[in-house]
Each structure stands twice: as C-alpha cells, then as structure tokens.
Amino acid sequence: MSGQATLKEAGLTALLSMVLALPLIGLETVEEQGGLTLDTRLLWVLLIGAAVFAGRLGLIAWRSRKTVGTSTAAARRASALGETMHGIMPWIAGAAILFAVIMPFLPFANRTVVDLATLVLIYVMLGWGLNIVVGLAGLLDLGYVAFYAIGAYSFAMLAMHADFTFWMALPFAGLFACAFGVILGFPVLRLRGDYLAIVTLGFGEMIRIILLNWYHVTGGPDGISGIPRPGLFGLEFTRNGDPAFHEFFGLEYSSMYRLMFLYYLILILALITNWVTLRLRRLPIGRAWEALREDEIASRALGLNPTAVKLSAFAIGAMFGGFAGAFFATRQGFISPESFTFIESAIILAIVVLGGMGSQVGVVIAAVIMIGLPEWFRELQEYRMLLFGAGMVVIMVLRPRGLLSKRNPTIRLHAKKAGAMR
Amino acid sequence: MTQRQTQKPLLNVEHLTMRFGGLTAIDDLSFQAESRQITAIIGPNGAGKTTVFNCITGFYKPTVGMLTLHRQDNDYLLERMEGFDIARHAGVARTFQNIRLFQRMSVLENLLVAQHRTLMRASKFSFAGLFGLPSFKAAEREAVELARYWLERVKLINRADDDAGDLPYGDQRRLEIARAMCTRPAMLCLDEPAAGLNPRESAELNKLLLGIRDEHGIGVLLIEHDMSVVMEISNHVIVLDYGRKISDGTPDAVRNDPAVIRAYLGEDEDAEVAL
C-alpha cells in the first residue's frame, strides 16, 4: 500500500471512530440544579481520533510486513499446529478429566474454586448439548436457554407439587425439555439458517415470558424457592439431615461436602452428555446430522428425511439442556425467569462457536474462557467485560473457525483400525 | 392408454409438464427408460433437462403428468412422493450438476450416509448402536464392505479417510457416483457426469457407467453435453429443445435427425429450402 493510501485509510478510520465517539464520549450529562445538562468533551474525541489513527497506521505496517510471502507459511504453521494439537487431543482430554476428578482435593480448592468450577461445568454441559444442534446438525439455535428453563422449572414444580426428589425428577426434566424440543421443532425445522435462528430466539423469549406471567403456576417474577437439594442415596448434606452424609461417614460437618457433591454431580452429568454425543456421532444418526449440515439437498437425494433428522438433533440437544436445567435448579435452590434470559443463550452459543463447531474439547476450553475467566478477574470490575470482549475479538481474528476446528472422521478404512467403532 | 407390454419399463414418463409461473420449462414430455440401458437426455442449454431430473427425483412437483417407476413388481408414482421417499423406496439415486458431496466428511463417511436407512434400522434407531450391540456392528461392517467395493470401482480406495472436499474435481465426480450407487438404486440419474473431465477421465467414466449398467442391471438416466460420452455409451437418446421432445431413438438415428441438427446448429435459409 502506498504511503498516501495508507494515510488516507488511517484518516478515514480515525474519522469514523470520531463520529462514533462524538455521541458516546463527546457528550456528558452533568447534574446541575434543576436537572441534567449536557457538557461537551471534544478533547476526548480528538484524542480518540488520534489514537485510532496511530493504531491503524501501526496495524497496516504490521500487516504489510506479514503479507509479503509469509502468509502461506503462517497458514501452514497454523495448520501444522492444528495437526499436532489434534494428535495429542486424547491425552489432553484424559488429563483434563483426571484433573477434574481430583480437583476438589487439591490444596487450592476452596469453596469459591469448587463453586466456580461447578458453574463452568454447567456451561460445559450446556455447550455440549447445544453442540449437537449447532455443531453437528448445523441448526442455529438462539433459544437453547428455553430448554434449560424447562428442565429447571420441571424439577422445581415436580418437587413443589408432587414431592419429587432430584433423582426422581431428573428423567422427567429431560423428557419434558425433549418433548418441547419436538413441539417446537415440528413447525420450525423447515426453516433454514437465519430464519430458524429468529424463530428459536422467539421461542426462547416466549418461554421466559410465559414463566414470568403465569403467576399462579410458576410464581412469576418471584420465582420458586425452597427447591430440595439432591442427596446421595438418601444421605442429606445438611447439619441435621436424617440420615446426614457427615454422620454416616463419621466426618465433621462441613458445607464443603455439599459443594463437592454438586461438583461431582454435574461432572458426571456432563461426562454422560459427552459420552452420548461422541457415541451418537459414530452412529448413522450422527452422520446424518453432519450430512444435513453439509448439504441438505444431497442428503434428501440419498433418502434422508430432513425433518426427522433435524428433529432428532433438536430433541436430544434439548434433553441435555433439560438435565442441566434440573441441576441448576437444585444447585441454586431458587429459580426465577431472570436466570433464563437471552444472554444465556448467547453465551452458550458463543461457547460452542468459540470452541470450534462440533469440537467437544473446544467447548470445555471455551467454557473456561467465557465463564471461568470473567469470574476469576472480578477484581478488575468493569474492565473485565472489556477484556472479555477483546479476548473474543482476538480469538476470532486468530482462529476464525473456533479454537479447535479440525474434525476427526467417525470411521476409518485404513490404518488406525481401532478407530472403527470402538 | 392400455398398451400391455410384456414387461413394464423401469421408468415411464407420461405427459410431464412443468410450469414456473408463466414459463413452461417442460411441455408434454413422454418417454421411457429401461433397466440395463443407458438413456441419455440431451439438448441445448435451457432445454429443461435438469428440470426433468428434478421432477423425477421429487425436488419439483410436476404441474401435469405421471411418472411411474417399476421396481420389483411394484409401481411407484413418483409425482406423489416426497424426494427422500423416492430415494428410499423407489430406488432413484442421483448426482448433481454442481457436485454436492458432504465436503467436510470423509470419503468413507459419504458412502455410509448413503446407506443411512439400512444402518439406522440395524442400530434400532440408535438404541442398539449406542451400546454397540453385535447386530449393529455386523451391519456396519457390511456397509463398509459395500463402500469398499465402490471405492475400488471408482479407484478412490486410497483416499477413503480423506475429506471429500479435499479430492480433485474428477475424483469428486466419481465419488458422487459411488455414493449414489451405495443406496442400491434401481435407477441412477446422472446430471452431466462428464462436465469438467479431461478426455482420459471421461473415457474412464464411460467404462464405469457401462459396468454399472451391465453388472448391476440398473437403468441409467444421463444428462450430458459431451457427445463422445453420449454417442458411445447410450442405448437410447432423447433430445429436448425448449422443453419439448424433438427426437427419440438410438444414438445413430438421433444424430441424423434433421430436427436435432436444426436445434443444435440453428436454421439457415438453405436448410429450410432443402427440407
């Protein structure tokens, strides 16, 4: 790029940023007697313009250095990195599971850490569930949180009205969510891409608004409280439980046990989700999902019924959302529609996309980044969201197809014979 | 029409008409295609050839007409069936003009998706498969064997575990044919299989198609522009122009039909006088 063109581009960028900055930063409301008045901060706008100008120049310089012949090399390096990453992936996954299992016993594991890990695992499970719908079947679902909500409310209401324990209600929570997945799926799955996304988004909001307004059933904005805690084969995690966990094992009472139990519970639920997903991927149904994602017309020409295939993905994804919802309800002990807003759907979808569509390990990494880090850096207060946004941008620039985007064939003809249906 | 024949044709197309709004893409087209024969549909661009395919394979619902496919003593009325049912029950498999493979799936996986129905039943709709029951494993081995057979036929056995999207163009064309054959069809519809192939590749394609016709006893319906393919391997050629059939017969008969020459080369005054 010639010097003049560079200057021109940087100038334009700076101008654009100043236009944007003018209302956002250039105007300030000041409280005075008798109300608010506007104050201008033109110097700030100019400073921002200058900063963007310099930044843009730097970026152009950096890029031009890089593009001369090295871009293919960089791409090759990136793909080679992907290849090695790919080879050691089973080891990483094994190590991660091992770490997850012993984590609560490690010296740094205090209440906060275990609690945070539980939260991350909820999102891992939701990510894995949504991965079936978005990553494998390629159906953009912006209302996944609806199934999470249905799972949570199913358990809460079964517990309130029918005295169900967590373990009794868990299958029903999954079943109800699954049924809602089918009910929603029937009319909307003929839609594709953006249209499907809009309808699922609407569905997510509908469920939330119904929960909010159906006061005498769901408690409306007050939510449902006093949801029973889960027990381990009837052992309760309370000080005066009958029978109580700590008494049964002759331990000193500590509320830590309950947190650890919840942690292991969600770990097991998440691992089951993962196992089922990996298994289904190798079955005809999983291949049909991926085929449909790749080319719906070709799938139809091969005798796949697109509606049935999509519906199965939607229903199974919804089911896992429902399980996670039931767990969420029992962990919190209190649920309200507040917990199931659109932003939750967006975060779960971001986890799937960031992790690399269809990648199970990618979802874990993305969940740690999306949920773990913002909680971890709470001391940074409002800046953590800024960092969070910047991190997302960096990942999307460096790895546009997600952190781990390489796909493993579900069956092999040559070599690695063990890969064929273990 | 009660012309009782000794044997029903594999595909009987009667009075097929397809209108898109005011445009008549196919106009009262009737023809038949037999088993163990290669039937070619040729015609200038925009003659409606692909539309015929889309009607046969259920992607379009014809405006008028009856399409009967005869398979194992059953008659299937294609115009009343959903596209995926046509592929499943009537046994019509197809390839596409612009190749439609599952790009980010491996070659082998492409061929297994084609056997979805058999495998799905063997996996008891995933319940048996989830726990890896032996009956499913056996069915899967069988499916892999069928895939292996076709990969050997189309000379792609060495690339079985590569992504379909990574294959060169000619290989992708052959893979698409192999994938269609893995559905165990009664009729194979090929939309310009030789497009973009070099002479050597298109000679190989001829051999493959003749093999499919003779060894597997199925009917092949072919849309093709490459006359070296059409004239060499077809048993029966149908010529379309502006959605109408202008000629129908053996390759030699069609080649010398003045109506065909006129459609392809245009009319000039001398020719008109001569006719």
XYZ file of C-alpha atoms in Angstrom:
697
model
C 0.000 0.000 0.000
C 1.398 3.373 -0.943
C 2.072 5.997 1.691
C -0.746 8.209 0.567
C -3.295 5.414 0.540
C -2.158 4.350 3.986
C -2.604 7.854 5.338
C -5.973 8.102 3.700
C -7.170 4.835 5.175
C -5.912 5.691 8.621
C -7.551 9.114 8.333
C -10.872 7.584 7.345
C -10.729 5.133 10.215
C -9.943 7.935 12.633
C -12.809 9.992 11.246
C -15.192 7.105 11.638
C -14.141 6.492 15.198
C -14.571 10.188 15.969
C -18.073 10.164 14.521
C -18.855 7.201 16.752
C -17.154 8.756 19.732
C -18.970 12.071 19.413
C -22.272 10.951 20.946
C -20.769 8.192 23.079
C -17.884 10.042 24.647
C -18.077 13.610 23.362
C -21.241 14.372 25.280
C -21.511 14.109 29.005
C -24.543 14.633 31.161
C -23.809 16.772 34.133
C -26.051 17.087 37.107
C -26.872 20.654 37.944
C -29.507 22.390 39.897
C -32.802 21.871 38.170
C -31.813 18.802 36.202
C -29.274 17.450 33.818
C -27.349 19.463 31.266
C -25.069 18.358 28.523
C -21.397 19.060 28.587
C -19.106 18.548 25.619
C -15.775 16.792 25.799
C -14.347 17.482 22.354
C -10.777 16.991 23.502
C -11.562 13.353 24.331
C -12.992 12.844 20.864
C -9.859 14.298 19.304
C -7.669 12.108 21.465
C -9.595 9.044 20.397
C -9.279 10.071 16.771
C -5.514 10.440 17.176
C -5.202 7.102 18.965
C -7.166 5.276 16.272
C -5.134 6.996 13.552
C -1.880 5.840 15.091
C -3.239 2.384 15.773
C -4.435 1.963 12.226
C -1.067 3.034 10.847
C 0.634 0.519 13.069
C -1.752 -2.231 12.031
C -1.207 -1.546 8.334
C 2.536 -1.562 8.802
C 2.389 -4.833 10.720
C 0.158 -6.446 8.126
C 2.224 -5.390 5.128
C 5.308 -6.850 6.802
C 3.440 -10.090 7.257
C 1.660 -10.473 3.931
C 4.801 -10.456 1.814
C 5.158 -14.156 1.137
C 4.757 -15.192 4.717
C 1.007 -15.535 4.838
C 1.035 -19.018 3.341
C 3.840 -20.014 5.649
C 1.851 -18.695 8.563
C -1.176 -20.621 7.415
C 0.882 -23.768 7.091
C 2.356 -23.212 10.518
C -1.138 -22.783 11.913
C -2.363 -25.963 10.263
C 0.708 -27.876 11.441
C -0.063 -26.653 14.934
C -3.612 -27.871 14.456
C -2.262 -31.244 13.354
C -0.089 -31.717 16.440
C -2.851 -30.432 18.687
C -5.067 -32.971 17.046
C -2.676 -35.845 17.703
C -2.367 -35.192 21.407
C -6.033 -34.366 21.873
C -6.992 -37.690 23.502
C -4.190 -37.173 26.048
C -5.309 -33.644 26.768
C -8.876 -34.828 27.203
C -7.799 -37.643 29.527
C -5.635 -35.333 31.585
C -8.457 -32.799 31.802
C -10.879 -35.417 33.082
C -8.349 -36.664 35.623
C -7.736 -33.120 36.769
C -11.463 -32.504 37.044
C -11.850 -35.615 39.203
C -9.096 -34.785 41.726
C -9.557 -31.022 41.572
C -11.630 -30.630 44.780
C -8.867 -32.338 46.790
C -6.078 -30.129 45.548
C -4.716 -27.571 48.026
C -6.012 -24.508 46.193
C -9.566 -25.839 46.062
C -11.558 -23.692 48.435
C -15.285 -23.034 48.377
C -15.008 -20.361 45.700
C -12.984 -22.512 43.371
C -15.240 -25.548 43.623
C -18.314 -23.402 43.217
C -16.862 -21.667 40.183
C -15.841 -24.991 38.678
C -19.410 -26.205 39.138
C -20.673 -23.168 37.286
C -18.189 -23.732 34.464
C -19.255 -27.360 34.225
C -22.911 -26.371 33.882
C -21.929 -24.354 30.844
C -19.724 -27.146 29.547
C -22.716 -29.433 29.691
C -24.974 -26.864 28.031
C -22.294 -26.282 25.404
C -22.061 -29.996 24.700
C -25.820 -30.230 24.459
C -26.049 -27.293 22.082
C -23.105 -28.637 20.142
C -25.335 -31.460 18.939
C -27.767 -28.960 17.477
C -25.389 -26.283 16.228
C -22.085 -28.059 15.736
C -23.248 -31.388 14.371
C -26.629 -30.726 12.781
C -25.767 -27.159 11.794
C -29.046 -25.711 13.087
C -28.545 -22.247 14.516
C -30.500 -22.266 17.765
C -30.672 -18.952 19.604
C -33.234 -20.121 22.123
C -31.438 -23.002 23.756
C -31.932 -21.483 27.175
C -35.649 -22.284 26.844
C -34.895 -25.976 27.296
C -32.634 -25.164 30.231
C -35.534 -23.238 31.747
C -37.999 -26.029 31.068
C -35.696 -28.505 32.782
C -35.280 -26.246 35.790
C -38.976 -25.444 36.164
C -39.994 -29.075 35.580
C -37.918 -30.159 38.531
C -38.937 -27.212 40.679
C -42.626 -27.783 40.098
C -42.446 -31.548 40.466
C -40.663 -31.011 43.744
C -43.154 -28.389 44.938
C -46.372 -30.096 43.937
C -45.521 -33.807 43.884
C -42.652 -34.034 46.370
C -40.241 -35.427 43.809
C -36.615 -35.694 44.801
C -33.906 -34.556 42.436
C -33.168 -38.066 41.232
C -36.817 -38.852 40.561
C -37.347 -35.596 38.714
C -34.183 -35.697 36.624
C -35.521 -38.030 33.903
C -38.731 -36.036 33.703
C -36.863 -32.756 33.357
C -35.003 -34.215 30.377
C -38.157 -35.725 28.963
C -40.163 -32.505 29.184
C -37.394 -30.498 27.564
C -37.132 -33.158 24.864
C -40.885 -33.004 24.265
C -40.765 -29.236 23.975
C -37.898 -29.612 21.531
C -40.093 -31.801 19.354
C -43.102 -29.500 19.678
C -41.026 -26.501 18.674
C -39.162 -28.452 16.059
C -42.126 -29.661 14.048
C -43.269 -26.316 12.720
C -39.926 -24.515 12.540
C -37.436 -27.020 11.218
C -38.481 -26.437 7.650
C -36.839 -23.061 8.057
C -33.155 -22.641 7.453
C -30.270 -20.594 8.731
C -31.231 -17.081 9.728
C -34.955 -17.756 9.744
C -34.561 -20.698 12.051
C -32.360 -18.593 14.325
C -35.038 -15.892 14.594
C -37.808 -18.369 15.390
C -35.757 -20.166 18.035
C -34.871 -16.801 19.532
C -38.570 -16.028 19.705
C -39.283 -19.363 21.318
C -36.674 -18.730 23.978
C -38.281 -15.412 24.837
C -41.778 -16.900 24.779
C -40.881 -19.480 27.375
C -39.320 -16.843 29.586
C -42.317 -14.532 29.274
C -44.740 -17.354 29.994
C -42.758 -18.212 33.118
C -42.843 -14.564 34.087
C -46.591 -14.087 33.636
C -48.179 -17.374 34.556
C -48.143 -16.258 38.139
C -50.220 -18.877 39.913
C -48.245 -21.745 38.402
C -44.665 -20.517 38.112
C -44.660 -17.828 40.728
C -43.940 -15.247 38.057
C -41.075 -12.878 38.859
C -40.930 -14.187 42.431
C -39.708 -17.489 41.070
C -39.757 -20.718 43.009
C -37.715 -21.073 46.158
C -37.009 -23.873 48.556
C -36.184 -26.343 45.829
C -34.880 -29.507 47.509
C -31.182 -30.275 47.473
C -30.038 -33.532 45.985
C -28.993 -36.369 48.245
C -26.550 -39.205 47.786
C -28.584 -42.415 48.052
C -30.817 -40.725 50.578
C -27.992 -39.147 52.567
C -28.560 -35.440 53.068
C -25.928 -32.766 53.021
C -27.259 -30.777 55.944
C -26.147 -30.408 59.523
C -29.260 -32.081 60.910
C -30.052 -34.328 57.998
C -31.701 -37.634 58.576
C -29.578 -39.505 57.710
C -26.840 -36.926 57.202
C -23.869 -37.526 54.976
C -21.232 -36.498 57.515
C -22.720 -38.612 60.281
C -22.952 -41.665 58.069
C -19.284 -41.449 57.201
C -18.269 -40.243 60.622
C -16.983 -36.907 59.410
C -17.078 -33.460 60.883
C -19.910 -31.409 59.343
C -18.787 -29.061 56.632
C -20.803 -27.307 53.979
C -17.906 -28.048 51.673
C -19.191 -31.607 51.220
C -22.352 -30.376 49.619
C -20.428 -28.184 47.186
C -18.144 -31.059 46.297
C -21.094 -33.347 45.838
C -22.744 -30.861 43.475
C -19.465 -30.538 41.631
C -19.168 -34.284 41.093
C -22.816 -34.498 40.159
C -22.500 -32.012 37.314
C -19.181 -33.563 36.320
C -20.889 -36.919 35.887
C -23.873 -35.405 34.069
C -21.564 -33.511 31.731
C -19.439 -36.590 31.054
C -22.564 -38.582 30.250
C -23.572 -35.865 27.808
C -20.138 -36.059 26.251
C -20.139 -39.835 26.051
C -23.561 -39.971 24.434
C -22.623 -37.260 21.943
C -19.376 -38.952 20.959
C -21.211 -42.226 20.622
C -24.033 -40.779 18.540
C -21.535 -39.102 16.255
C -20.269 -42.525 15.232
C -23.736 -43.872 14.622
C -25.794 -43.415 11.460
C -27.857 -40.784 13.198
C -24.790 -38.672 13.937
C -23.522 -38.975 10.400
C -26.952 -37.992 9.157
C -26.765 -34.836 11.307
C -23.434 -33.909 9.838
C -24.544 -34.765 6.319
C -27.508 -32.479 6.768
C -25.235 -29.703 7.971
C -23.028 -30.166 4.949
C -25.704 -30.394 2.263
C -29.408 -30.743 2.851
C -30.280 -31.300 -0.810
C -27.789 -34.113 -1.244
C -28.993 -35.712 1.998
C -32.528 -35.691 0.721
C -31.434 -37.266 -2.556
C -29.896 -40.093 -0.536
C -33.162 -40.837 1.225
C -32.640 -38.956 4.494
C -35.782 -37.362 5.827
C -34.516 -33.893 6.746
C -37.325 -33.161 9.195
C -36.810 -36.379 11.130
C -33.053 -35.946 11.254
C -33.264 -32.344 12.411
C -35.941 -33.194 14.930
C -33.796 -35.895 16.490
C -30.896 -33.487 16.883
C -33.150 -30.826 18.334
C -34.810 -33.233 20.752
C -31.592 -34.783 22.024
C -29.930 -31.392 22.394
C -32.988 -30.152 24.283
C -32.924 -33.168 26.557
C -29.425 -32.417 27.777
C -30.439 -28.794 28.247
C -33.262 -30.073 30.437
C -30.919 -32.188 32.568
C -28.628 -29.229 33.053
C -31.648 -27.122 33.995
C -32.705 -29.574 36.688
C -29.194 -29.492 38.087
C -29.170 -25.708 38.027
C -32.444 -25.617 39.974
C -31.192 -27.976 42.652
C -27.885 -26.162 42.973
C -29.439 -22.723 43.338
C -32.387 -23.844 45.416
C -34.196 -20.912 43.831
C -35.101 -20.169 40.238
C -36.788 -17.267 38.542
C -37.192 -16.248 34.909
C -34.280 -13.850 35.484
C -31.865 -16.756 35.068
C -33.099 -17.660 31.608
C -32.680 -14.507 29.580
C -31.479 -14.311 26.015
C -27.947 -13.506 27.110
C -27.657 -17.055 28.484
C -28.488 -18.474 25.060
C -25.967 -16.145 23.537
C -23.242 -17.209 25.984
C -23.881 -20.909 25.364
C -23.835 -20.358 21.616
C -20.645 -18.317 21.949
C -19.058 -21.217 23.834
C -19.921 -23.590 21.005
C -18.769 -21.252 18.244
C -15.628 -20.189 20.078
C -14.679 -23.764 20.836
C -14.930 -24.719 17.200
C -18.222 -26.112 15.974
C -18.543 -29.773 16.765
C -15.415 -29.959 18.922
C -16.016 -31.413 22.375
C -12.691 -30.332 23.874
C -13.091 -26.913 22.303
C -16.316 -26.426 24.242
C -14.508 -27.082 27.520
C -11.773 -24.588 26.760
C -14.287 -22.021 25.580
C -16.443 -22.507 28.684
C -13.425 -21.951 30.921
C -12.595 -18.788 28.993
C -16.155 -17.480 28.803
C -17.352 -18.328 32.321
C -14.263 -19.000 34.384
C -12.118 -16.036 33.461
C -14.699 -13.268 33.918
C -15.462 -14.656 37.393
C -11.800 -15.020 38.185
C -10.999 -11.447 37.255
C -13.814 -9.981 39.257
C -11.341 -7.627 40.973
C -10.878 -5.818 37.690
C -14.525 -4.823 37.997
C -15.970 -3.221 34.901
C -12.778 -3.691 32.900
C -13.215 -7.434 32.898
C -16.012 -7.175 30.359
C -13.752 -5.007 28.208
C -11.004 -7.621 28.422
C -13.536 -10.295 27.736
C -14.668 -8.559 24.543
C -11.090 -8.019 23.455
C -10.338 -11.688 24.068
C -13.253 -12.720 21.876
C -12.037 -10.460 19.092
C -8.513 -11.852 19.353
C -9.756 -15.437 19.142
C -11.938 -14.673 16.158
C -9.055 -12.966 14.368
C -6.524 -15.690 15.064
C -8.777 -18.705 14.812
C -11.865 -17.738 12.832
C -13.262 -21.259 12.830
C -13.031 -21.644 16.576
C -10.271 -22.809 18.867
C -10.307 -26.411 17.676
C -11.867 -26.765 14.292
C -10.308 -29.911 12.931
C -12.742 -32.735 12.523
C -11.963 -36.394 13.095
C -13.623 -38.916 10.774
C -16.076 -41.107 12.656
C -14.860 -44.258 10.967
C -11.703 -45.193 9.122
C -10.962 -47.698 6.416
C -7.185 -47.671 6.607
C -4.689 -47.870 9.454
C -5.870 -46.813 12.914
C -8.205 -49.757 12.628
C -9.135 -49.308 16.264
C -10.839 -46.066 15.292
C -13.609 -48.016 13.627
C -16.367 -48.352 16.204
C -14.661 -48.920 19.437
C -53.610 -45.963 -22.598
C -53.724 -49.710 -22.184
C -50.836 -50.858 -24.295
C -49.993 -54.006 -22.365
C -46.350 -54.726 -22.787
C -44.639 -57.971 -21.954
C -42.565 -56.099 -19.435
C -43.155 -52.724 -17.942
C -40.442 -50.145 -18.489
C -38.372 -49.137 -15.476
C -39.419 -45.525 -15.775
C -42.431 -44.350 -17.672
C -42.838 -40.599 -18.037
C -46.216 -39.556 -19.419
C -47.257 -36.051 -20.403
C -44.861 -34.394 -17.995
C -45.365 -30.646 -17.912
C -43.650 -28.265 -15.548
C -44.522 -24.591 -15.401
C -42.807 -21.954 -13.305
C -45.288 -19.099 -13.317
C -45.638 -18.177 -16.950
C -42.603 -20.132 -18.072
C -43.140 -23.629 -19.371
C -39.901 -25.453 -18.694
C -41.157 -28.845 -19.844
C -44.018 -29.224 -22.226
C -45.913 -32.508 -22.517
C -42.882 -34.766 -22.396
C -43.304 -38.528 -22.582
C -40.544 -41.085 -22.677
C -39.480 -44.381 -21.216
C -36.260 -45.632 -19.730
C -35.433 -49.300 -19.411
C -33.397 -51.339 -16.977
C -29.974 -52.389 -18.185
C -29.928 -49.469 -20.583
C -28.342 -46.065 -20.609
C -30.856 -43.441 -21.589
C -29.390 -40.040 -22.399
C -31.271 -36.763 -22.345
C -29.530 -34.136 -24.421
C -30.418 -30.704 -25.631
C -29.126 -27.154 -25.792
C -28.703 -25.124 -22.609
C -32.004 -24.277 -21.002
C -33.846 -27.075 -22.754
C -35.226 -28.319 -19.438
C -33.050 -31.371 -18.896
C -32.244 -30.748 -15.245
C -35.887 -29.861 -14.628
C -36.820 -33.332 -15.861
C -34.378 -34.774 -13.335
C -35.762 -32.641 -10.564
C -39.260 -33.871 -11.349
C -38.155 -37.498 -11.372
C -36.252 -37.208 -8.107
C -39.008 -35.307 -6.340
C -37.325 -31.931 -5.975
C -40.103 -30.395 -8.060
C -43.739 -31.384 -8.153
C -44.739 -31.562 -11.818
C -47.603 -29.329 -12.918
C -49.091 -32.115 -15.035
C -48.050 -35.651 -15.775
C -47.461 -39.085 -14.423
C -44.100 -40.614 -13.580
C -44.192 -44.330 -12.889
C -41.229 -46.256 -11.643
C -41.494 -50.003 -11.790
C -39.371 -51.845 -9.290
C -39.682 -55.420 -8.096
C -43.301 -55.733 -9.232
C -44.274 -52.502 -7.534
C -45.300 -49.331 -9.288
C -44.250 -46.100 -7.617
C -45.969 -42.909 -8.684
C -43.072 -40.535 -8.284
C -45.063 -37.351 -8.688
C -46.906 -38.149 -5.468
C -43.869 -38.951 -3.341
C -41.528 -36.848 -1.235
C -37.980 -36.561 -2.535
C -36.447 -38.642 0.230
C -39.123 -41.323 -0.172
C -38.313 -41.584 -3.859
C -34.700 -42.243 -2.988
C -35.646 -44.669 -0.233
C -38.457 -46.727 -1.680
C -38.483 -46.241 -5.423
C -34.711 -46.520 -5.544
C -33.882 -43.478 -7.611
C -30.404 -42.142 -6.909
C -28.941 -39.044 -8.449
C -25.873 -36.907 -8.798
C -25.812 -33.170 -9.265
C -24.594 -30.840 -11.951
C -22.635 -28.848 -9.374
C -21.185 -31.593 -7.227
C -22.885 -31.940 -3.862
C -20.680 -34.002 -1.602
C -20.525 -33.739 2.163
C -17.329 -31.761 1.922
C -16.138 -31.867 5.492
C -16.867 -35.548 5.947
C -14.511 -38.292 4.870
C -14.969 -40.205 1.625
C -15.988 -43.318 3.529
C -18.465 -41.378 5.636
C -20.053 -40.030 2.475
C -20.683 -43.583 1.355
C -22.047 -44.601 4.756
C -24.521 -41.739 4.817
C -25.843 -43.175 1.548
C -26.609 -46.378 3.442
C -28.311 -44.484 6.253
C -31.577 -46.372 6.073
C -30.105 -49.843 6.383
C -27.746 -48.775 9.147
C -30.397 -46.829 11.001
C -32.592 -49.888 11.116
C -29.679 -52.033 12.244
C -28.873 -49.569 15.016
C -32.504 -49.851 16.158
C -32.804 -46.114 15.720
C -29.622 -45.596 17.743
C -30.651 -47.504 20.866
C -28.755 -50.657 19.926
C -25.973 -48.651 18.352
C -25.465 -46.562 21.471
C -24.382 -49.616 23.390
C -22.570 -51.203 20.470
C -24.650 -54.354 20.116
C -23.144 -57.009 17.819
C -26.036 -56.929 15.331
C -25.290 -53.308 14.605
C -21.577 -53.907 14.310
C -22.190 -56.617 11.740
C -24.463 -54.326 9.741
C -21.845 -51.629 9.855
C -19.135 -53.989 8.654
C -21.369 -54.934 5.750
C -21.943 -51.285 4.921
C -18.207 -50.647 4.969
C -17.703 -53.599 2.635
C -20.185 -52.176 0.137
C -18.411 -48.827 0.411
C -15.067 -50.531 -0.107
C -16.376 -52.259 -3.230
C -17.482 -48.976 -4.757
C -14.322 -47.179 -3.725
C -12.356 -49.807 -5.584
C -14.618 -49.443 -8.599
C -14.071 -45.699 -8.766
C -10.390 -46.007 -7.797
C -10.639 -43.958 -4.626
C -9.789 -46.675 -2.128
C -6.566 -44.938 -1.112
C -8.369 -41.743 -0.250
C -11.109 -43.326 1.833
C -10.217 -41.434 5.002
C -9.638 -38.024 3.446
C -12.204 -35.279 3.485
C -14.361 -35.406 0.368
C -13.796 -31.694 -0.150
C -10.046 -32.257 -0.487
C -10.344 -34.509 -3.550
C -9.598 -33.195 -7.018
C -12.561 -32.378 -9.213
C -12.598 -35.569 -11.274
C -12.397 -37.717 -8.143
C -15.287 -35.835 -6.612
C -17.405 -36.612 -9.676
C -16.639 -40.311 -9.363
C -17.215 -40.275 -5.627
C -20.639 -38.788 -6.163
C -21.497 -41.680 -8.486
C -20.174 -44.192 -5.947
C -22.249 -42.534 -3.244
C -25.384 -42.765 -5.367
C -24.662 -46.442 -6.074
C -24.296 -47.172 -2.354
C -28.027 -46.518 -1.968
C -28.515 -49.699 -4.071
C -30.717 -47.902 -6.568
C -32.956 -49.242 -9.316
C -32.233 -46.203 -11.416
C -29.270 -43.897 -11.408
C -29.745 -40.344 -12.648
C -26.526 -38.585 -13.599
C -26.566 -34.862 -14.246
C -23.620 -34.062 -16.521
C -21.162 -36.548 -15.029
C -18.502 -35.756 -17.608
C -18.566 -31.991 -17.125
C -15.053 -30.740 -16.459
C -13.365 -34.088 -17.064
C -10.411 -34.470 -19.385
C -10.624 -36.995 -22.283
C -8.883 -39.739 -20.319
C -11.137 -39.263 -17.319
C -14.217 -39.221 -19.474
C -13.141 -42.488 -21.164
C -12.830 -43.994 -17.667
C -16.255 -42.680 -16.830
C -17.678 -44.438 -19.887
C -16.215 -47.694 -18.704
C -17.613 -47.187 -15.223
C -21.098 -46.426 -16.496
C -21.126 -49.397 -18.855
C -20.027 -51.554 -15.926
C -22.818 -50.203 -13.739
C -25.328 -50.897 -16.485
C -24.186 -54.416 -17.300
C -23.099 -55.791 -13.935
C -25.688 -54.227 -11.697
C -28.629 -54.376 -14.040
C -29.935 -50.950 -13.255
C -31.188 -48.251 -15.551
C -29.028 -45.191 -16.054
C -30.527 -41.862 -16.988
C -27.948 -39.406 -18.173
C -27.865 -35.714 -18.938
C -24.760 -34.894 -20.869
C -23.262 -32.322 -23.165
C -20.185 -34.341 -24.037
C -21.212 -36.115 -27.228
C -18.303 -38.556 -27.047
C -19.897 -39.891 -23.874
C -23.461 -39.797 -25.116
C -22.914 -41.367 -28.507
C -20.554 -44.024 -27.271
C -22.441 -45.479 -24.343
C -26.139 -44.624 -24.669
C -28.645 -47.145 -25.859
C -31.321 -44.564 -26.248
C -31.182 -40.810 -26.692
C -33.908 -38.256 -26.072
C -33.425 -34.750 -27.413
C -35.141 -31.790 -25.748
C -35.438 -28.267 -27.032
C -37.414 -25.579 -25.229
C -38.946 -28.245 -23.013
C -40.306 -30.328 -25.880
C -39.083 -33.657 -27.109
C -37.835 -33.206 -30.635
C -36.253 -36.578 -31.174
C -36.109 -40.001 -29.540
C -34.197 -43.060 -30.678
C -30.857 -44.772 -30.958
C -27.760 -42.566 -30.995
C -27.355 -43.027 -34.740
C -30.949 -42.182 -35.525
C -30.790 -39.080 -33.371
C -27.500 -37.939 -34.810
C -29.011 -37.810 -38.292
C -32.358 -36.357 -37.332
C -32.788 -33.003 -39.110
C -34.776 -31.613 -36.193
C -31.817 -32.251 -33.895
C -29.357 -30.694 -36.282
C -31.609 -27.676 -36.551
C -31.852 -27.295 -32.796
C -28.121 -27.551 -32.309
C -26.782 -25.737 -35.325
C -29.617 -23.320 -35.974
C -31.624 -22.921 -39.115
C -30.378 -21.266 -42.241
C -32.350 -20.469 -45.357
C -30.761 -23.166 -47.496
C -31.555 -25.824 -44.967
C -35.140 -24.711 -44.839
C -35.431 -24.967 -48.598
C -33.813 -28.352 -48.572
C -36.355 -29.606 -46.058
